[in-house]
mmCIF file of C-alpha atoms in Angstrom:
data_model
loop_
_atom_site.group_PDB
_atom_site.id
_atom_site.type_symbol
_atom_site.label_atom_id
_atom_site.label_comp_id
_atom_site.label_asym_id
_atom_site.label_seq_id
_atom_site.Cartn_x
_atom_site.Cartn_y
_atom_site.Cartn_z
ATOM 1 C CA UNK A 84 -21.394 -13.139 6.289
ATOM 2 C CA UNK A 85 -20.974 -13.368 10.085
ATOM 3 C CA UNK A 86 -20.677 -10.236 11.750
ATOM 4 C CA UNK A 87 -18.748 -9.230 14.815
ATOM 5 C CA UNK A 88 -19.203 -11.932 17.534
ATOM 6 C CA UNK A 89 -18.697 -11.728 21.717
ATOM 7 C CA UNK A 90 -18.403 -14.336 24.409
ATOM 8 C CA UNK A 91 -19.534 -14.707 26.555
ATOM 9 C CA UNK A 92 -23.107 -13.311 26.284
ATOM 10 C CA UNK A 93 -23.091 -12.275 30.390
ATOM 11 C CA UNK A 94 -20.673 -12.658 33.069
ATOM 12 C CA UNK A 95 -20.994 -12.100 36.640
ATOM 13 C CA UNK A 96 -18.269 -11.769 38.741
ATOM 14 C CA UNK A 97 -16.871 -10.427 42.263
ATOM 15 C CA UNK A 98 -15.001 -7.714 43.141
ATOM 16 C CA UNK A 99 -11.525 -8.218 43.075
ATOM 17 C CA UNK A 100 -11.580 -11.544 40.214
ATOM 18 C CA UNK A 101 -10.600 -10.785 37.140
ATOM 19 C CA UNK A 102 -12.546 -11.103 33.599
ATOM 20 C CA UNK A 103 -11.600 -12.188 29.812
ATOM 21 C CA UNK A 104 -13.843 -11.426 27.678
ATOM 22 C CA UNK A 105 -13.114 -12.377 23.673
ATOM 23 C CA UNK A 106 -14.319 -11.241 20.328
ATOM 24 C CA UNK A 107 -14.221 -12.146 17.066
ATOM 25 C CA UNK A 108 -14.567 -9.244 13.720
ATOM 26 C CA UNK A 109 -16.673 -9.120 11.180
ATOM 27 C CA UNK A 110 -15.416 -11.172 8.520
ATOM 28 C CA UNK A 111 -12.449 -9.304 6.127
ATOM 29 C CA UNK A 112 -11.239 -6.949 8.994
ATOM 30 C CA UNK A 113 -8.424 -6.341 10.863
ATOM 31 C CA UNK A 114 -8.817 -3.711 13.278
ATOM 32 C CA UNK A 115 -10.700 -4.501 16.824
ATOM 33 C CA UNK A 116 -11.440 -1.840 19.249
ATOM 34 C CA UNK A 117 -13.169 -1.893 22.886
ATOM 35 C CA UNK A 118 -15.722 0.216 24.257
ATOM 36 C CA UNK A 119 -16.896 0.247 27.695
ATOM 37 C CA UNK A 120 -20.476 1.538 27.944
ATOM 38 C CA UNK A 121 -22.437 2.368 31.404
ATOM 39 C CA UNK A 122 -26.003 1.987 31.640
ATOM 40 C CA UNK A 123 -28.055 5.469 30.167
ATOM 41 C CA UNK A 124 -24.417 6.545 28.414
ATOM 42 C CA UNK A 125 -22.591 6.517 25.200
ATOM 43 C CA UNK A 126 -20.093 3.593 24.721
ATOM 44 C CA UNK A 127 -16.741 4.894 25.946
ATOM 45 C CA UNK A 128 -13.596 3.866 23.788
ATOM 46 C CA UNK A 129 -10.908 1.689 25.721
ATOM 47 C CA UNK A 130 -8.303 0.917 23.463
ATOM 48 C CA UNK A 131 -7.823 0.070 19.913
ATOM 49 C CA UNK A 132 -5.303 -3.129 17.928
ATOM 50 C CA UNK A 133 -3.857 -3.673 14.764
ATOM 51 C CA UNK A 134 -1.953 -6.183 13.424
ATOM 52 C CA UNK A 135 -1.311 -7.583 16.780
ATOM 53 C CA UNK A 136 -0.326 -4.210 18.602
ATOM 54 C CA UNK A 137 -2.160 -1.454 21.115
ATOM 55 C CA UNK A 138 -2.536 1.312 18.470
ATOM 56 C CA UNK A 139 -4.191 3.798 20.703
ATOM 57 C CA UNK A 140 -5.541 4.066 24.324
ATOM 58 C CA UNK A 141 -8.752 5.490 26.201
ATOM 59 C CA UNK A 142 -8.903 6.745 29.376
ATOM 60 C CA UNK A 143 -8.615 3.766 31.055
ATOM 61 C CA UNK A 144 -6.370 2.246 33.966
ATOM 62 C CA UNK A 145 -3.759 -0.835 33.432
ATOM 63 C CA UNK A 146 -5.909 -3.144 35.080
ATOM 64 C CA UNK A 147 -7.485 -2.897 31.558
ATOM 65 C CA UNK A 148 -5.103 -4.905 28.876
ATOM 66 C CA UNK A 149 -5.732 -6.545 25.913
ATOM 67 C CA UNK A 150 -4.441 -8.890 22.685
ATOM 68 C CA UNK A 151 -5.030 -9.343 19.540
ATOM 69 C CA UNK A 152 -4.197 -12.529 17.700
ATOM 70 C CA UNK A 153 -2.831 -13.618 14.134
ATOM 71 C CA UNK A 154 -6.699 -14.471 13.137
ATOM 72 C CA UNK A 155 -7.355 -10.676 14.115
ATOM 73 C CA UNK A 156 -10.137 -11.910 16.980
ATOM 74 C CA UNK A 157 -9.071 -10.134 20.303
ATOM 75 C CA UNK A 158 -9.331 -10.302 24.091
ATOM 76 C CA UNK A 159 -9.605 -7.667 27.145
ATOM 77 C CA UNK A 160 -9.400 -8.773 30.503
ATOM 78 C CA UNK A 161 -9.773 -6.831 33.276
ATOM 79 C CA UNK A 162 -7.698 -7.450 36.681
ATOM 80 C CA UNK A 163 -8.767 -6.592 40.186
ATOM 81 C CA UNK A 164 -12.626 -6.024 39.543
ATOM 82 C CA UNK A 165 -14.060 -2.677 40.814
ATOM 83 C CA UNK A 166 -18.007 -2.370 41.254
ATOM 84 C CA UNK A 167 -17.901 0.453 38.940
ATOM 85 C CA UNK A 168 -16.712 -2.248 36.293
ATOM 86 C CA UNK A 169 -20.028 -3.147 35.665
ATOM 87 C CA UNK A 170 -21.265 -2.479 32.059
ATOM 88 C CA UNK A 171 -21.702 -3.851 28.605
ATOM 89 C CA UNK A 172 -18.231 -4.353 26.488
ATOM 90 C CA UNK A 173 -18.422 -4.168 23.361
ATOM 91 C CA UNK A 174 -16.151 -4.939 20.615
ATOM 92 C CA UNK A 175 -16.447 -3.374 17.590
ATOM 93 C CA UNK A 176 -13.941 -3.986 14.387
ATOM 94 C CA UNK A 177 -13.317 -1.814 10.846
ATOM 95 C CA UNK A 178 -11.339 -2.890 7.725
ATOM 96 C CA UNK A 179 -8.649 -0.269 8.373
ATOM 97 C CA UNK A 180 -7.010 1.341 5.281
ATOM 98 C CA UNK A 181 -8.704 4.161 4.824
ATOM 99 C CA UNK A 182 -12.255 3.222 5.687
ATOM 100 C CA UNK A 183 -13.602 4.080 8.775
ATOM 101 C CA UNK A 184 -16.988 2.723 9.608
ATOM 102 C CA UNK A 185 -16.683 0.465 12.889
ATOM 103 C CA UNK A 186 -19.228 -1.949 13.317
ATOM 104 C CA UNK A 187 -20.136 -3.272 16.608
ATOM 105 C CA UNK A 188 -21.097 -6.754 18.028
ATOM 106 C CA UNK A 189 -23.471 -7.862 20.460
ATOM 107 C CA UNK A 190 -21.659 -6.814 23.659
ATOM 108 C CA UNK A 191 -20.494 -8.794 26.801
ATOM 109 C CA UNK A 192 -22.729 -7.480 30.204
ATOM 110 C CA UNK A 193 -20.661 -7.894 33.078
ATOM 111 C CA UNK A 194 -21.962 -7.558 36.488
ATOM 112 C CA UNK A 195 -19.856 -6.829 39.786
ATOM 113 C CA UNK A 196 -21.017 -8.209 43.177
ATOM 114 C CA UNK B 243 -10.846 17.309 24.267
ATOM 115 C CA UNK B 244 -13.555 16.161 21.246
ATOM 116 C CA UNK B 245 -17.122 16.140 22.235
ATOM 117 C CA UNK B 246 -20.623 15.093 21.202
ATOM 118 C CA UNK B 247 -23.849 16.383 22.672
ATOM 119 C CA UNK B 248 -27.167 15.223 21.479
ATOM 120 C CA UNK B 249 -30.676 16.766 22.317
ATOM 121 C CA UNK B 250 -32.981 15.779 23.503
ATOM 122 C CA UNK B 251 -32.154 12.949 25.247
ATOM 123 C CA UNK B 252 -35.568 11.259 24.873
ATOM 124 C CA UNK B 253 -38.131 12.047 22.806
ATOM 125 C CA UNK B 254 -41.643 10.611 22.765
ATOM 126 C CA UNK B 255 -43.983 10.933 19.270
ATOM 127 C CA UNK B 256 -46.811 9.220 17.711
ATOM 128 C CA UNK B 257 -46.518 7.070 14.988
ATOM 129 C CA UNK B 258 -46.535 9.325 11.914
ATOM 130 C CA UNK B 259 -45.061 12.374 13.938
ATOM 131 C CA UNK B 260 -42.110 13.310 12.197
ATOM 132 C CA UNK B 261 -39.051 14.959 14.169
ATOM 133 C CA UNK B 262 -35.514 15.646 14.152
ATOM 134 C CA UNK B 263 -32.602 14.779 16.598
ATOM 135 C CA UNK B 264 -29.405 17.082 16.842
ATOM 136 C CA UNK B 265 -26.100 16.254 17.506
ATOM 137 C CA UNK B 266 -23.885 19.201 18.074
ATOM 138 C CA UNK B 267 -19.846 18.160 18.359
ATOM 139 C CA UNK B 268 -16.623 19.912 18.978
ATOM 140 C CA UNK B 269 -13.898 18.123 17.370
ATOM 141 C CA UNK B 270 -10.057 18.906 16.379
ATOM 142 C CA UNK B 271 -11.003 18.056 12.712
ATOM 143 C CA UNK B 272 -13.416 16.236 11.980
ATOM 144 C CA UNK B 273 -12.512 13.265 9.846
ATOM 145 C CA UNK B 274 -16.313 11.819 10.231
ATOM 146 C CA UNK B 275 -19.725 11.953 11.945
ATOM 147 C CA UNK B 276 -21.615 8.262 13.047
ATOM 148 C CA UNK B 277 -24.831 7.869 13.433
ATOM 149 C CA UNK B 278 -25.804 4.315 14.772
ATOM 150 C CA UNK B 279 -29.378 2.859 16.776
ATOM 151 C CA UNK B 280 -28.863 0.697 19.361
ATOM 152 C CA UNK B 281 -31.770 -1.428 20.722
ATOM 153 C CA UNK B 282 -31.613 -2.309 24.270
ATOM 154 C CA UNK B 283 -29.021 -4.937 25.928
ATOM 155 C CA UNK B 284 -27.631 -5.141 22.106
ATOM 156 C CA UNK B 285 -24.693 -3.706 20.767
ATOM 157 C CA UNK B 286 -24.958 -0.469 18.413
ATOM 158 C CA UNK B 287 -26.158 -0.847 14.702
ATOM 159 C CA UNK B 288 -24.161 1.291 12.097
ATOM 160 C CA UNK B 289 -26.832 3.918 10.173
ATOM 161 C CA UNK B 290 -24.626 6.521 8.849
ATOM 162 C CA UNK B 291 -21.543 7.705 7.820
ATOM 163 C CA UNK B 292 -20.946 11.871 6.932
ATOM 164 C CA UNK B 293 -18.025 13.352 6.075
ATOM 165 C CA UNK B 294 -18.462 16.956 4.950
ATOM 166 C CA UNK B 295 -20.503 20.082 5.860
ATOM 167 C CA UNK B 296 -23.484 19.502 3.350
ATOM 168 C CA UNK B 297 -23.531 15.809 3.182
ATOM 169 C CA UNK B 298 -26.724 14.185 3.876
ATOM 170 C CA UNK B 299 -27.540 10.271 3.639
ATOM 171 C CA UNK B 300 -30.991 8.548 3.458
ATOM 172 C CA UNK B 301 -32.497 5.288 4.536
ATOM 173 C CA UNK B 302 -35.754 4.409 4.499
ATOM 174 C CA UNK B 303 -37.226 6.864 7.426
ATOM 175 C CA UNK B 304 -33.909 7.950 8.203
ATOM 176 C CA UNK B 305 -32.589 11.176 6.458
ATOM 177 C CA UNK B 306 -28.903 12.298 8.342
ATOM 178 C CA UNK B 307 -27.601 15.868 7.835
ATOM 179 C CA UNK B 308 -23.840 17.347 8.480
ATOM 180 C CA UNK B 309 -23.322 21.213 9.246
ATOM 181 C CA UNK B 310 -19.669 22.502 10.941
ATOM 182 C CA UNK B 311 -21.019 22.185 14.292
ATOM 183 C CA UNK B 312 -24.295 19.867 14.415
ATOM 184 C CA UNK B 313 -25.678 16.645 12.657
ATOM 185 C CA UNK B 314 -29.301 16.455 12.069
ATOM 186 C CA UNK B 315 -31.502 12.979 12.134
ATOM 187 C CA UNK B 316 -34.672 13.144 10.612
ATOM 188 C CA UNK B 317 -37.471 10.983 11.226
ATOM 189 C CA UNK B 318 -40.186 10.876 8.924
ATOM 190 C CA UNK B 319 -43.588 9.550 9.806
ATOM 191 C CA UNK B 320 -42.185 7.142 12.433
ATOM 192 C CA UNK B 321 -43.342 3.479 13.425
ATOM 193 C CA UNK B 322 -43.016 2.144 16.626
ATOM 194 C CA UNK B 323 -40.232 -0.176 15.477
ATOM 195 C CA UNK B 324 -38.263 2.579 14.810
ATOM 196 C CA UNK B 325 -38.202 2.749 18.734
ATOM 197 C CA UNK B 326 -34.250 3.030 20.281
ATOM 198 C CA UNK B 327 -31.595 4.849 21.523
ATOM 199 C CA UNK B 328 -29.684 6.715 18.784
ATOM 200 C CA UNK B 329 -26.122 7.496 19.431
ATOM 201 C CA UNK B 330 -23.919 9.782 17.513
ATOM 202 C CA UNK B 331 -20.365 9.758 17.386
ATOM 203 C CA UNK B 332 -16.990 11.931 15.371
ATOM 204 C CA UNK B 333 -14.006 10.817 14.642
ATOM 205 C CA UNK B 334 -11.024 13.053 14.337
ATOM 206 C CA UNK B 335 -8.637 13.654 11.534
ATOM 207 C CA UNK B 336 -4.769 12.424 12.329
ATOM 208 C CA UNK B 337 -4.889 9.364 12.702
ATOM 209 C CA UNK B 338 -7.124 8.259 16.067
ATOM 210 C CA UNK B 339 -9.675 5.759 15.008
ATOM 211 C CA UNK B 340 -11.679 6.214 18.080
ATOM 212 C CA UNK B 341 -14.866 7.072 18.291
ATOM 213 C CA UNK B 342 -16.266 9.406 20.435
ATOM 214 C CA UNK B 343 -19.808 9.105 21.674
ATOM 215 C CA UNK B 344 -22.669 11.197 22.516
ATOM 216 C CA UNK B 345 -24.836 9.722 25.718
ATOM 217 C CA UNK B 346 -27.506 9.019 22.937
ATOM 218 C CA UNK B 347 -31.335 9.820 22.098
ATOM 219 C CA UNK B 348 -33.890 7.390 23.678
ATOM 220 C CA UNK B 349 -36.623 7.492 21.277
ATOM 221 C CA UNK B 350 -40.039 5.844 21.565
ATOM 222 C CA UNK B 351 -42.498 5.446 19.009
ATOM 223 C CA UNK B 352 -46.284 4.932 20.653
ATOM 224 C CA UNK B 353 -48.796 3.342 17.769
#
């Protein structure tokens, strides 16, 4: 059974570009969220979908968006790259109805210059 | 606002040195505790679920306790594999998914 999967593995970009990074859940789920997570901190939730809609929203700015498609795998880009973007991603999916365990893929590490 | 604190944040013991890690939360209702170990440059690993004051779940070396305010994780007689960062996160009742993390417990295991 194949777990949750990320692409790609590392990115490096410049300030300014902007990023898509994509993700695939664990096998039998339908709900993906995002996490941001700094280096020496706890992951930091971004947003959350389900069945193709934003259910629920960090603390995060608009240049953060994301989709989810029909297959449940999802994408966040990130427009107009800030230095302070820098960090690992990571997706992380659950099987919804009433269980609540999210388990987490390998993470995307995206670098700044 | 929901929040996790965990102490310390790194602990250093000898293999066979048992200790415990706390995570104390504030939460509007808690609807469950997460306990996960994340090994560096990889993404978290799910250990534990709790859901109620009381609760406690085992794993091998792993033993995970649930008061009102704090979550325990006992060690027992550590091996240096056991070596990474522990994170613990709640989730509130009402409908939020999210997770909300603690900045985690660096733990290293010397032989």
């Amino acid at each position: 059974d194949a777990g949750v999967t990320q692409s790609p593995t590392h990115l490096i970009k410049t300030r300014g570009q902007q990023v898509t990074l994509r993700c695939s859940p664990k096998s039998g789920h339908d709900t993906v969220s995002w996490y941001q997570q700094a280096l020496g901190q706890g992951p930091q939730f971004i947003f959350q979908y389900y069945e193709e809609e934003e259910r629920q929203r960090g603390n995060f700015p608009d240049r953060f968006s994301g989709h989810q498609f029909p297959n449940y795998s999802s994408e966040l880009n990130v427009n107009a790259l800030l230095l302070g973007d820098s960090a690992l991603y990571l997706c992380a999916s659950s099987p919804g109805a009433g269980t609540y365990e999210q388990y987490f893929g390998p993470g995307t590490r995206l670098t700044v210059t | 606002e929901d929040q996790v604190t965990q102490s310390p944040e790194a602990l250093r013991l000898q293999e066979g040195e048992s200790s415990s890690l706390n995570c104390s939360y504030t939460v509007s209702g808690l609807r469950g505790l997460f306990w996960y170990r994340q090994d560096p440059g990889k993404g978290p690993e799910f250990l534990f679920t709790l859901y109620s004051a009381g609760e406690e779940k085992e794993k091998e070396r792993l033993k995970a306790t649930l008061t009102k305010k704090e979550s325990f994780l006992h060690i027992t007689a550590p091996k240096p594999e056991d070596s990474a960062t522990y994170l613990c996160a709640v989730q509130a009742a009402g409908g939020s998914e999210k997770l909300v993390f603690g900045k985690g417990m660096k733990l290293t295991v010397n032989p």
